[in-house]
Backbone as JSON Lines, residues from 0, in Angstrom:
{"i":0,"aa":"V","n":[0.85,-1.18,0.0],"ca":[0.0,0.0,0.0],"c":[0.89,1.23,0.0]}
{"i":1,"aa":"F","n":[0.56,2.18,-0.83],"ca":[1.25,3.47,-0.82],"c":[0.19,4.54,-0.7]}
{"i":2,"aa":"P","n":[0.31,5.4,0.32],"ca":[-0.74,6.4,0.58],"c":[-0.77,7.5,-0.49]}
{"i":3,"aa":"S","n":[-1.84,8.26,-0.49],"ca":[-1.95,9.39,-1.4],"c":[-0.89,10.43,-1.04]}
{"i":4,"aa":"S","n":[-0.58,11.29,-1.99],"ca":[0.44,12.33,-1.74],"c":[-0.02,13.27,-0.62]}
{"i":5,"aa":"E","n":[-1.32,13.47,-0.47],"ca":[-1.82,14.33,0.6],"c":[-1.48,13.76,1.97]}
{"i":6,"aa":"V","n":[-1.59,12.45,2.1],"ca":[-1.25,11.79,3.36],"c":[0.26,11.7,3.5]}
{"i":7,"aa":"Y","n":[0.94,11.33,2.41],"ca":[2.38,11.1,2.46],"c":[3.15,12.38,2.8]}
{"i":8,"aa":"R","n":[2.66,13.54,2.37],"ca":[3.41,14.78,2.58],"c":[3.46,15.21,4.05]}
{"i":9,"aa":"I","n":[2.68,14.59,4.94],"ca":[2.77,14.96,6.36],"c":[3.9,14.24,7.08]}
{"i":10,"aa":"L","n":[4.52,13.26,6.43],"ca":[5.63,12.54,7.06],"c":[6.86,13.43,7.14]}
{"i":11,"aa":"P","n":[7.54,13.45,8.29],"ca":[8.7,14.33,8.42],"c":[9.86,13.97,7.48]}
{"i":12,"aa":"Q","n":[10.09,12.7,7.21],"ca":[11.21,12.28,6.35],"c":[10.74,11.91,4.94]}
{"i":13,"aa":"R","n":[9.65,12.5,4.49],"ca":[9.03,12.11,3.22],"c":[10.0,12.21,2.05]}
{"i":14,"aa":"E","n":[10.8,13.29,1.99],"ca":[11.71,13.45,0.85],"c":[12.82,12.4,0.88]}
{"i":15,"aa":"D","n":[13.37,12.15,2.06],"ca":[14.45,11.17,2.17],"c":[13.95,9.77,1.79]}
{"i":16,"aa":"I","n":[12.73,9.43,2.23],"ca":[12.18,8.12,1.91],"c":[11.98,7.98,0.4]}
{"i":17,"aa":"L","n":[11.38,9.0,-0.23],"ca":[11.17,8.95,-1.67],"c":[12.48,8.83,-2.42]}
{"i":18,"aa":"R","n":[13.49,9.62,-2.02],"ca":[14.79,9.56,-2.69],"c":[15.42,8.18,-2.52]}
{"i":19,"aa":"G","n":[15.25,7.6,-1.34],"ca":[15.78,6.25,-1.1],"c":[15.15,5.22,-2.02]}
{"i":20,"aa":"V","n":[13.82,5.29,-2.15],"ca":[13.12,4.36,-3.04],"c":[13.55,4.61,-4.49]}
{"i":21,"aa":"L","n":[13.74,5.88,-4.85],"ca":[14.12,6.22,-6.22],"c":[15.54,5.82,-6.57]}
{"i":22,"aa":"S","n":[16.32,5.41,-5.59],"ca":[17.68,4.95,-5.9],"c":[17.66,3.55,-6.51]}
{"i":23,"aa":"S","n":[16.49,2.93,-6.53],"ca":[16.32,1.6,-7.15],"c":[16.12,1.75,-8.65]}
{"i":24,"aa":"N","n":[16.44,0.7,-9.37],"ca":[16.21,0.71,-10.82],"c":[14.74,0.47,-11.15]}
{"i":25,"aa":"I","n":[14.08,-0.31,-10.29],"ca":[12.68,-0.66,-10.53],"c":[11.94,-0.68,-9.2]}
{"i":26,"aa":"V","n":[10.71,-0.16,-9.2],"ca":[9.85,-0.16,-8.02],"c":[8.52,-0.76,-8.44]}
{"i":27,"aa":"G","n":[8.09,-1.8,-7.74],"ca":[6.85,-2.48,-8.1],"c":[5.77,-2.35,-7.06]}
{"i":28,"aa":"F","n":[4.55,-2.22,-7.52],"ca":[3.38,-2.14,-6.65],"c":[2.38,-3.21,-7.09]}
{"i":29,"aa":"H","n":[1.53,-3.65,-6.14],"ca":[0.57,-4.72,-6.43],"c":[-0.6,-4.24,-7.29]}
{"i":30,"aa":"N","n":[-0.86,-2.95,-7.28],"ca":[-1.94,-2.47,-8.14],"c":[-1.62,-1.08,-8.67]}
{"i":31,"aa":"F","n":[-2.34,-0.7,-9.71],"ca":[-2.1,0.55,-10.42],"c":[-2.29,1.77,-9.5]}
{"i":32,"aa":"E","n":[-3.29,1.71,-8.62],"ca":[-3.59,2.84,-7.74],"c":[-2.39,3.19,-6.87]}
{"i":33,"aa":"Y","n":[-1.71,2.2,-6.3],"ca":[-0.56,2.45,-5.44],"c":[0.6,3.03,-6.25]}
{"i":34,"aa":"A","n":[0.8,2.53,-7.46],"ca":[1.86,3.07,-8.33],"c":[1.57,4.53,-8.65]}
{"i":35,"aa":"Q","n":[0.33,4.86,-8.97],"ca":[-0.06,6.25,-9.24],"c":[0.18,7.14,-8.04]}
{"i":36,"aa":"Q","n":[-0.18,6.64,-6.86],"ca":[0.0,7.45,-5.65],"c":[1.48,7.69,-5.38]}
{"i":37,"aa":"F","n":[2.33,6.7,-5.66],"ca":[3.78,6.89,-5.5],"c":[4.27,7.94,-6.48]}
{"i":38,"aa":"L","n":[3.87,7.82,-7.75],"ca":[4.29,8.79,-8.77],"c":[3.79,10.2,-8.42]}
{"i":39,"aa":"N","n":[2.55,10.31,-7.96],"ca":[2.02,11.62,-7.57],"c":[2.82,12.21,-6.4]}
{"i":40,"aa":"S","n":[3.24,11.38,-5.47],"ca":[4.07,11.87,-4.36],"c":[5.4,12.39,-4.88]}
{"i":41,"aa":"C","n":[5.99,11.69,-5.83],"ca":[7.26,12.14,-6.41],"c":[7.08,13.46,-7.14]}
{"i":42,"aa":"I","n":[5.97,13.62,-7.81],"ca":[5.68,14.87,-8.53],"c":[5.44,16.02,-7.56]}
{"i":43,"aa":"H","n":[4.56,15.81,-6.58],"ca":[4.14,16.89,-5.68],"c":[5.14,17.2,-4.59]}
{"i":44,"aa":"I","n":[5.87,16.2,-4.11],"ca":[6.78,16.42,-2.98],"c":[8.19,16.76,-3.47]}
{"i":45,"aa":"L","n":[8.68,16.04,-4.49],"ca":[10.03,16.27,-4.98],"c":[10.06,17.14,-6.23]}
{"i":46,"aa":"G","n":[8.89,17.39,-6.82],"ca":[8.85,18.21,-8.03],"c":[9.41,17.52,-9.25]}
{"i":47,"aa":"L","n":[9.41,16.19,-9.26],"ca":[9.98,15.44,-10.38],"c":[8.97,15.32,-11.51]}
{"i":48,"aa":"E","n":[9.5,15.09,-12.7],"ca":[8.64,14.81,-13.84],"c":[8.61,13.31,-14.07]}
{"i":49,"aa":"C","n":[7.44,12.8,-14.33],"ca":[7.29,11.35,-14.53],"c":[6.77,11.11,-15.94]}
{"i":50,"aa":"S","n":[7.18,9.99,-16.5],"ca":[6.7,9.59,-17.82],"c":[6.02,8.24,-17.7]}
{"i":51,"aa":"A","n":[5.55,7.74,-18.81],"ca":[4.89,6.42,-18.79],"c":[5.83,5.33,-18.34]}
{"i":52,"aa":"S","n":[7.15,5.53,-18.55],"ca":[8.12,4.51,-18.16],"c":[8.63,4.7,-16.74]}
{"i":53,"aa":"G","n":[8.18,5.73,-16.05],"ca":[8.61,5.94,-14.66],"c":[9.21,7.31,-14.45]}
{"i":54,"aa":"I","n":[10.28,7.36,-13.7],"ca":[10.91,8.62,-13.33],"c":[12.28,8.66,-13.98]}
{"i":55,"aa":"E","n":[12.5,9.66,-14.81],"ca":[13.74,9.75,-15.57],"c":[14.91,10.14,-14.68]}
{"i":56,"aa":"A","n":[16.11,9.85,-15.16],"ca":[17.32,10.16,-14.42],"c":[17.39,11.66,-14.12]}
{"i":57,"aa":"C","n":[17.63,11.98,-12.87],"ca":[17.82,13.36,-12.47],"c":[18.53,13.36,-11.12]}
{"i":58,"aa":"E","n":[19.08,14.5,-10.78],"ca":[19.86,14.57,-9.53],"c":[19.0,14.23,-8.31]}
{"i":59,"aa":"D","n":[17.76,14.71,-8.29],"ca":[16.87,14.45,-7.15],"c":[16.52,12.97,-7.01]}
{"i":60,"aa":"A","n":[16.58,12.24,-8.11],"ca":[16.27,10.82,-8.07],"c":[17.54,9.99,-7.96]}
{"i":61,"aa":"G","n":[18.62,10.61,-7.51],"ca":[19.88,9.89,-7.33],"c":[20.62,9.65,-8.64]}
{"i":62,"aa":"G","n":[20.23,10.34,-9.7],"ca":[20.9,10.2,-10.98],"c":[20.55,8.94,-11.74]}
{"i":63,"aa":"T","n":[19.57,8.2,-11.29],"ca":[19.17,6.96,-11.96],"c":[17.78,7.11,-12.56]}
{"i":64,"aa":"T","n":[17.48,6.24,-13.49],"ca":[16.12,6.16,-14.01],"c":[15.43,5.04,-13.24]}
{"i":65,"aa":"T","n":[14.3,5.38,-12.65],"ca":[13.55,4.4,-11.87],"c":[12.29,4.03,-12.63]}
{"i":66,"aa":"K","n":[12.15,2.76,-12.94],"ca":[10.96,2.28,-13.63],"c":[9.93,1.89,-12.56]}
{"i":67,"aa":"V","n":[8.72,2.4,-12.7],"ca":[7.64,2.09,-11.76],"c":[6.68,1.16,-12.48]}
{"i":68,"aa":"V","n":[6.46,-0.04,-11.89],"ca":[5.64,-1.04,-12.54],"c":[4.53,-1.53,-11.6]}
{"i":69,"aa":"T","n":[3.48,-2.07,-12.21],"ca":[2.41,-2.73,-11.47],"c":[2.58,-4.23,-11.67]}
{"i":70,"aa":"V","n":[2.67,-4.96,-10.56],"ca":[2.9,-6.4,-10.6],"c":[1.81,-7.06,-9.75]}
{"i":71,"aa":"P","n":[0.66,-7.4,-10.35],"ca":[-0.4,-8.02,-9.57],"c":[0.05,-9.34,-8.97]}
{"i":72,"aa":"L","n":[-0.55,-9.68,-7.83],"ca":[-0.24,-10.96,-7.21],"c":[-0.65,-12.1,-8.14]}
{"i":73,"aa":"G","n":[0.2,-13.07,-8.3],"ca":[-0.09,-14.2,-9.16],"c":[-0.69,-15.35,-8.36]}
{"i":74,"aa":"I","n":[-1.08,-16.39,-9.08],"ca":[-1.62,-17.57,-8.43],"c":[-0.82,-18.8,-8.9]}
{"i":75,"aa":"D","n":[-0.8,-19.81,-8.06],"ca":[-0.18,-21.08,-8.41],"c":[-1.28,-21.96,-8.99]}
{"i":76,"aa":"A","n":[-1.21,-22.22,-10.29],"ca":[-2.29,-22.93,-10.98],"c":[-2.36,-24.41,-10.61]}
{"i":77,"aa":"G","n":[-1.26,-25.0,-10.14],"ca":[-1.25,-26.43,-9.82],"c":[-2.34,-26.86,-8.85]}
{"i":78,"aa":"P","n":[-2.42,-26.22,-7.67],"ca":[-3.47,-26.6,-6.71],"c":[-4.88,-26.39,-7.26]}
{"i":79,"aa":"I","n":[-5.06,-25.38,-8.09],"ca":[-6.37,-25.13,-8.68],"c":[-6.74,-26.28,-9.62]}
{"i":80,"aa":"Q","n":[-5.78,-26.74,-10.43],"ca":[-6.02,-27.87,-11.31],"c":[-6.37,-29.12,-10.52]}
{"i":81,"aa":"D","n":[-5.69,-29.31,-9.39],"ca":[-5.97,-30.47,-8.53],"c":[-7.41,-30.45,-8.03]}
{"i":82,"aa":"V","n":[-7.85,-29.28,-7.58],"ca":[-9.23,-29.14,-7.07],"c":[-10.22,-29.36,-8.21]}
{"i":83,"aa":"L","n":[-9.94,-28.77,-9.38],"ca":[-10.87,-28.91,-10.51],"c":[-11.02,-30.35,-10.98]}
{"i":84,"aa":"S","n":[-9.99,-31.16,-10.81],"ca":[-10.07,-32.54,-11.28],"c":[-10.67,-33.51,-10.25]}
{"i":85,"aa":"S","n":[-10.99,-33.01,-9.05],"ca":[-11.56,-33.9,-8.04],"c":[-13.02,-34.21,-8.38]}
{"i":86,"aa":"G","n":[-13.49,-35.35,-7.93],"ca":[-14.86,-35.78,-8.19],"c":[-15.89,-34.84,-7.61]}
{"i":87,"aa":"D","n":[-15.65,-34.35,-6.38],"ca":[-16.59,-33.42,-5.74],"c":[-16.74,-32.14,-6.57]}
{"i":88,"aa":"T","n":[-15.63,-31.62,-7.05],"ca":[-15.67,-30.39,-7.82],"c":[-16.38,-30.61,-9.16]}
{"i":89,"aa":"R","n":[-16.07,-31.7,-9.83],"ca":[-16.74,-31.99,-11.11],"c":[-18.25,-32.11,-10.9]}
{"i":90,"aa":"G","n":[-18.66,-32.71,-9.79],"ca":[-20.09,-32.8,-9.49],"c":[-20.72,-31.44,-9.27]}
{"i":91,"aa":"R","n":[-20.01,-30.59,-8.54],"ca":[-20.53,-29.23,-8.26],"c":[-20.6,-28.41,-9.55]}
{"i":92,"aa":"I","n":[-19.61,-28.57,-10.42],"ca":[-19.62,-27.86,-11.7],"c":[-20.83,-28.29,-12.53]}
{"i":93,"aa":"A","n":[-21.1,-29.58,-12.58],"ca":[-22.26,-30.08,-13.32],"c":[-23.56,-29.51,-12.74]}
{"i":94,"aa":"E","n":[-23.63,-29.44,-11.41],"ca":[-24.81,-28.89,-10.75],"c":[-25.01,-27.43,-11.12]}
{"i":95,"aa":"L","n":[-23.93,-26.63,-11.1],"ca":[-24.03,-25.21,-11.44],"c":[-24.37,-25.03,-12.92]}
{"i":96,"aa":"Q","n":[-23.82,-25.88,-13.78],"ca":[-24.15,-25.79,-15.2],"c":[-25.64,-26.06,-15.42]}
{"i":97,"aa":"H","n":[-26.21,-26.96,-14.65],"ca":[-27.64,-27.24,-14.74],"c":[-28.46,-26.05,-14.24]}
{"i":98,"aa":"I","n":[-28.06,-25.49,-13.09],"ca":[-28.8,-24.36,-12.5],"c":[-28.79,-23.15,-13.42]}
{"i":99,"aa":"F","n":[-27.62,-22.86,-14.02],"ca":[-27.47,-21.65,-14.82],"c":[-27.52,-21.92,-16.33]}
{"i":100,"aa":"A","n":[-28.11,-23.02,-16.72],"ca":[-28.16,-23.4,-18.14],"c":[-28.75,-22.28,-18.98]}
{"i":101,"aa":"G","n":[-28.06,-21.94,-20.07],"ca":[-28.58,-20.93,-20.99],"c":[-28.4,-19.5,-20.53]}
{"i":102,"aa":"K","n":[-27.73,-19.29,-19.4],"ca":[-27.56,-17.93,-18.88],"c":[-26.08,-17.54,-18.88]}
{"i":103,"aa":"K","n":[-25.85,-16.26,-19.04],"ca":[-24.52,-15.72,-18.87],"c":[-24.31,-15.54,-17.38]}
{"i":104,"aa":"V","n":[-23.18,-15.98,-16.87],"ca":[-22.89,-15.88,-15.44],"c":[-21.7,-14.94,-15.26]}
{"i":105,"aa":"L","n":[-21.94,-13.83,-14.58],"ca":[-20.88,-12.89,-14.25],"c":[-20.45,-13.18,-12.81]}
{"i":106,"aa":"V","n":[-19.17,-13.49,-12.63],"ca":[-18.66,-13.84,-11.31],"c":[-17.61,-12.83,-10.89]}
{"i":107,"aa":"A","n":[-17.73,-12.32,-9.68],"ca":[-16.71,-11.43,-9.11],"c":[-16.23,-12.03,-7.8]}
{"i":108,"aa":"L","n":[-14.94,-12.09,-7.62],"ca":[-14.33,-12.61,-6.41],"c":[-13.5,-11.51,-5.79]}
{"i":109,"aa":"D","n":[-13.85,-11.09,-4.58],"ca":[-13.16,-9.99,-3.92],"c":[-12.96,-10.3,-2.44]}
{"i":110,"aa":"R","n":[-11.94,-9.7,-1.88],"ca":[-11.79,-9.7,-0.42],"c":[-12.71,-8.64,0.14]}
{"i":111,"aa":"L","n":[-13.17,-8.86,1.35],"ca":[-14.05,-7.89,2.0],"c":[-13.2,-6.74,2.53]}
{"i":112,"aa":"E","n":[-12.91,-5.79,1.66],"ca":[-12.13,-4.62,2.01],"c":[-12.81,-3.41,1.41]}
{"i":113,"aa":"E","n":[-12.63,-2.28,2.08],"ca":[-13.34,-1.07,1.69],"c":[-13.08,-0.64,0.25]}
{"i":114,"aa":"K","n":[-11.86,-0.81,-0.24],"ca":[-11.5,-0.26,-1.55],"c":[-11.74,-1.22,-2.71]}
{"i":115,"aa":"K","n":[-12.42,-2.29,-2.5],"ca":[-12.58,-3.28,-3.55],"c":[-13.72,-2.95,-4.52]}
{"i":116,"aa":"G","n":[-14.57,-1.99,-4.22],"ca":[-15.6,-1.58,-5.15],"c":[-16.77,-2.52,-5.31]}
{"i":117,"aa":"I","n":[-17.02,-3.33,-4.29],"ca":[-18.11,-4.31,-4.38],"c":[-19.46,-3.6,-4.61]}
{"i":118,"aa":"P","n":[-19.8,-2.56,-3.85],"ca":[-21.08,-1.88,-4.11],"c":[-21.17,-1.33,-5.54]}
{"i":119,"aa":"H","n":[-20.04,-0.87,-6.09],"ca":[-20.06,-0.34,-7.45],"c":[-20.38,-1.42,-8.48]}
{"i":120,"aa":"K","n":[-19.88,-2.62,-8.26],"ca":[-20.17,-3.72,-9.17],"c":[-21.65,-4.06,-9.14]}
{"i":121,"aa":"I","n":[-22.21,-4.1,-7.94],"ca":[-23.63,-4.43,-7.8],"c":[-24.49,-3.34,-8.45]}
{"i":122,"aa":"M","n":[-24.12,-2.06,-8.23],"ca":[-24.86,-0.97,-8.86],"c":[-24.74,-1.01,-10.38]}
{"i":123,"aa":"A","n":[-23.55,-1.36,-10.89],"ca":[-23.36,-1.45,-12.34],"c":[-24.24,-2.55,-12.93]}
{"i":124,"aa":"F","n":[-24.33,-3.69,-12.24],"ca":[-25.19,-4.78,-12.7],"c":[-26.65,-4.33,-12.69]}
{"i":125,"aa":"H","n":[-27.04,-3.63,-11.65],"ca":[-28.41,-3.11,-11.53],"c":[-28.7,-2.17,-12.71]}
{"i":126,"aa":"K","n":[-27.75,-1.29,-13.05],"ca":[-27.96,-0.37,-14.17],"c":[-28.07,-1.11,-15.5]}
{"i":127,"aa":"L","n":[-27.3,-2.19,-15.64],"ca":[-27.41,-3.01,-16.85],"c":[-28.84,-3.55,-16.98]}
{"i":128,"aa":"L","n":[-29.38,-4.05,-15.88],"ca":[-30.74,-4.59,-15.91],"c":[-31.78,-3.5,-16.16]}
{"i":129,"aa":"Q","n":[-31.54,-2.29,-15.64],"ca":[-32.47,-1.18,-15.9],"c":[-32.43,-0.77,-17.36]}
{"i":130,"aa":"R","n":[-31.25,-0.72,-17.94],"ca":[-31.1,-0.31,-19.33],"c":[-31.69,-1.32,-20.31]}
{"i":131,"aa":"D","n":[-31.49,-2.58,-20.01],"ca":[-31.99,-3.63,-20.91],"c":[-32.57,-4.76,-20.07]}
{"i":132,"aa":"S","n":[-33.88,-4.71,-19.88],"ca":[-34.54,-5.68,-19.0],"c":[-34.46,-7.12,-19.54]}
{"i":133,"aa":"N","n":[-34.11,-7.3,-20.8],"ca":[-33.95,-8.65,-21.35],"c":[-32.84,-9.41,-20.63]}
{"i":134,"aa":"W","n":[-31.86,-8.69,-20.1],"ca":[-30.76,-9.35,-19.39],"c":[-31.24,-10.0,-18.1]}
{"i":135,"aa":"A","n":[-32.35,-9.53,-17.55],"ca":[-32.84,-10.05,-16.27],"c":[-33.11,-11.55,-16.33]}
{"i":136,"aa":"T","n":[-33.48,-12.05,-17.47],"ca":[-33.75,-13.49,-17.61],"c":[-32.59,-14.24,-18.25]}
{"i":137,"aa":"R","n":[-31.58,-13.52,-18.74],"ca":[-30.47,-14.15,-19.46],"c":[-29.14,-14.08,-18.73]}
{"i":138,"aa":"C","n":[-29.11,-13.4,-17.59],"ca":[-27.82,-13.14,-16.95],"c":[-27.95,-13.26,-15.43]}
{"i":139,"aa":"V","n":[-26.88,-13.76,-14.79],"ca":[-26.84,-13.91,-13.33],"c":[-25.53,-13.3,-12.84]}
{"i":140,"aa":"F","n":[-25.6,-12.52,-11.79],"ca":[-24.4,-11.95,-11.18],"c":[-24.14,-12.67,-9.86]}
{"i":141,"aa":"V","n":[-22.94,-13.23,-9.7],"ca":[-22.56,-13.93,-8.48],"c":[-21.38,-13.2,-7.88]}
{"i":142,"aa":"Q","n":[-21.54,-12.64,-6.69],"ca":[-20.46,-11.95,-5.99],"c":[-19.97,-12.85,-4.87]}
{"i":143,"aa":"V","n":[-18.74,-13.28,-4.96],"ca":[-18.11,-14.12,-3.93],"c":[-17.19,-13.22,-3.12]}
{"i":144,"aa":"I","n":[-17.33,-13.29,-1.79],"ca":[-16.53,-12.43,-0.93],"c":[-15.7,-13.28,0.01]}
{"i":145,"aa":"E","n":[-14.39,-13.01,0.03],"ca":[-13.46,-13.7,0.92],"c":[-13.21,-12.83,2.15]}
{"i":146,"aa":"A","n":[-12.76,-13.44,3.21],"ca":[-12.38,-12.7,4.42],"c":[-11.18,-11.83,4.1]}
{"i":147,"aa":"P","n":[-11.03,-10.69,4.79],"ca":[-9.87,-9.82,4.56],"c":[-8.56,-10.54,4.88]}
{"i":148,"aa":"V","n":[-7.48,-10.08,4.27],"ca":[-6.16,-10.64,4.55],"c":[-5.79,-10.28,5.97]}
{"i":149,"aa":"K","n":[-5.24,-11.26,6.69],"ca":[-4.84,-11.01,8.08],"c":[-3.49,-10.3,8.12]}
{"i":150,"aa":"S","n":[-3.31,-9.45,9.11],"ca":[-2.01,-8.84,9.33],"c":[-1.08,-9.89,9.91]}
{"i":151,"aa":"A","n":[0.22,-9.61,9.92],"ca":[1.21,-10.56,10.46],"c":[0.91,-10.85,11.93]}
{"i":152,"aa":"E","n":[0.48,-9.82,12.68],"ca":[0.18,-10.0,14.09],"c":[-1.01,-10.93,14.3]}
{"i":153,"aa":"E","n":[-2.05,-10.76,13.47],"ca":[-3.22,-11.62,13.58],"c":[-2.88,-13.06,13.23]}
{"i":154,"aa":"A","n":[-2.08,-13.24,12.19],"ca":[-1.69,-14.59,11.77],"c":[-0.87,-15.26,12.86]}
{"i":155,"aa":"A","n":[0.04,-14.53,13.5],"ca":[0.85,-15.08,14.59],"c":[-0.03,-15.47,15.76]}
{"i":156,"aa":"G","n":[-1.03,-14.64,16.05],"ca":[-1.95,-14.94,17.15],"c":[-2.77,-16.19,16.89]}
{"i":157,"aa":"D","n":[-3.13,-16.44,15.62],"ca":[-3.88,-17.65,15.27],"c":[-3.04,-18.91,15.51]}
{"i":158,"aa":"D","n":[-1.73,-18.83,15.29],"ca":[-0.86,-19.99,15.51],"c":[-0.79,-20.37,16.97]}
{"i":159,"aa":"E","n":[-0.97,-19.39,17.86],"ca":[-0.87,-19.66,19.29],"c":[-2.14,-20.27,19.85]}
{"i":160,"aa":"G","n":[-3.26,-20.11,19.14],"ca":[-4.53,-20.64,19.64],"c":[-4.56,-22.15,19.54]}
{"i":161,"aa":"D","n":[-5.38,-22.8,20.39],"ca":[-5.42,-24.26,20.38],"c":[-6.56,-24.81,19.54]}
{"i":162,"aa":"S","n":[-7.52,-23.99,19.16],"ca":[-8.67,-24.51,18.44],"c":[-8.51,-24.46,16.94]}
{"i":163,"aa":"G","n":[-7.67,-23.57,16.43],"ca":[-7.48,-23.43,14.99],"c":[-8.62,-22.7,14.32]}
{"i":164,"aa":"E","n":[-9.62,-22.25,15.09],"ca":[-10.73,-21.52,14.51],"c":[-10.35,-20.06,14.36]}
{"i":165,"aa":"Q","n":[-10.98,-19.42,13.39],"ca":[-10.74,-18.01,13.18],"c":[-11.31,-17.23,14.36]}
{"i":166,"aa":"Q","n":[-10.5,-16.32,14.9],"ca":[-10.9,-15.61,16.12],"c":[-11.3,-14.19,15.82]}
{"i":167,"aa":"R","n":[-12.35,-14.0,15.04],"ca":[-12.83,-12.67,14.72],"c":[-14.25,-12.53,15.13]}
């Protein structure tokens, strides 16, 4: 997570931290929003110019060109393939194919976090149905919500418990 430049500029060592990060050849963020917020901080706090490829070599950036990239979290496909090939999963897939036969199924999978835009997705689907009521009988929206990611402290606390149940 990288905060907005408005939040970041209140830090006392903000310039030193940005210059330290800019001494790297490449800086990666998990999503586009965090990369944009980092670039905006460099623009507003250090007065640097940024391009599509990142921050060009300049004295304030330590004389190096820093490439800013978005690197979404990946998945390990092996375990997913294992689950998909199990008998239970194949049975559930057949059941869902029967339930949703002839319909377009829109599926969204999100963690339950404020910035995930879940209400916006539901409102967008609602607007689709308002604009073209024919979709109401031809389309299904399924929103799957996962629990939020635990902090390191929460995860360590779960290891100490004897029941193994989630303690929230």
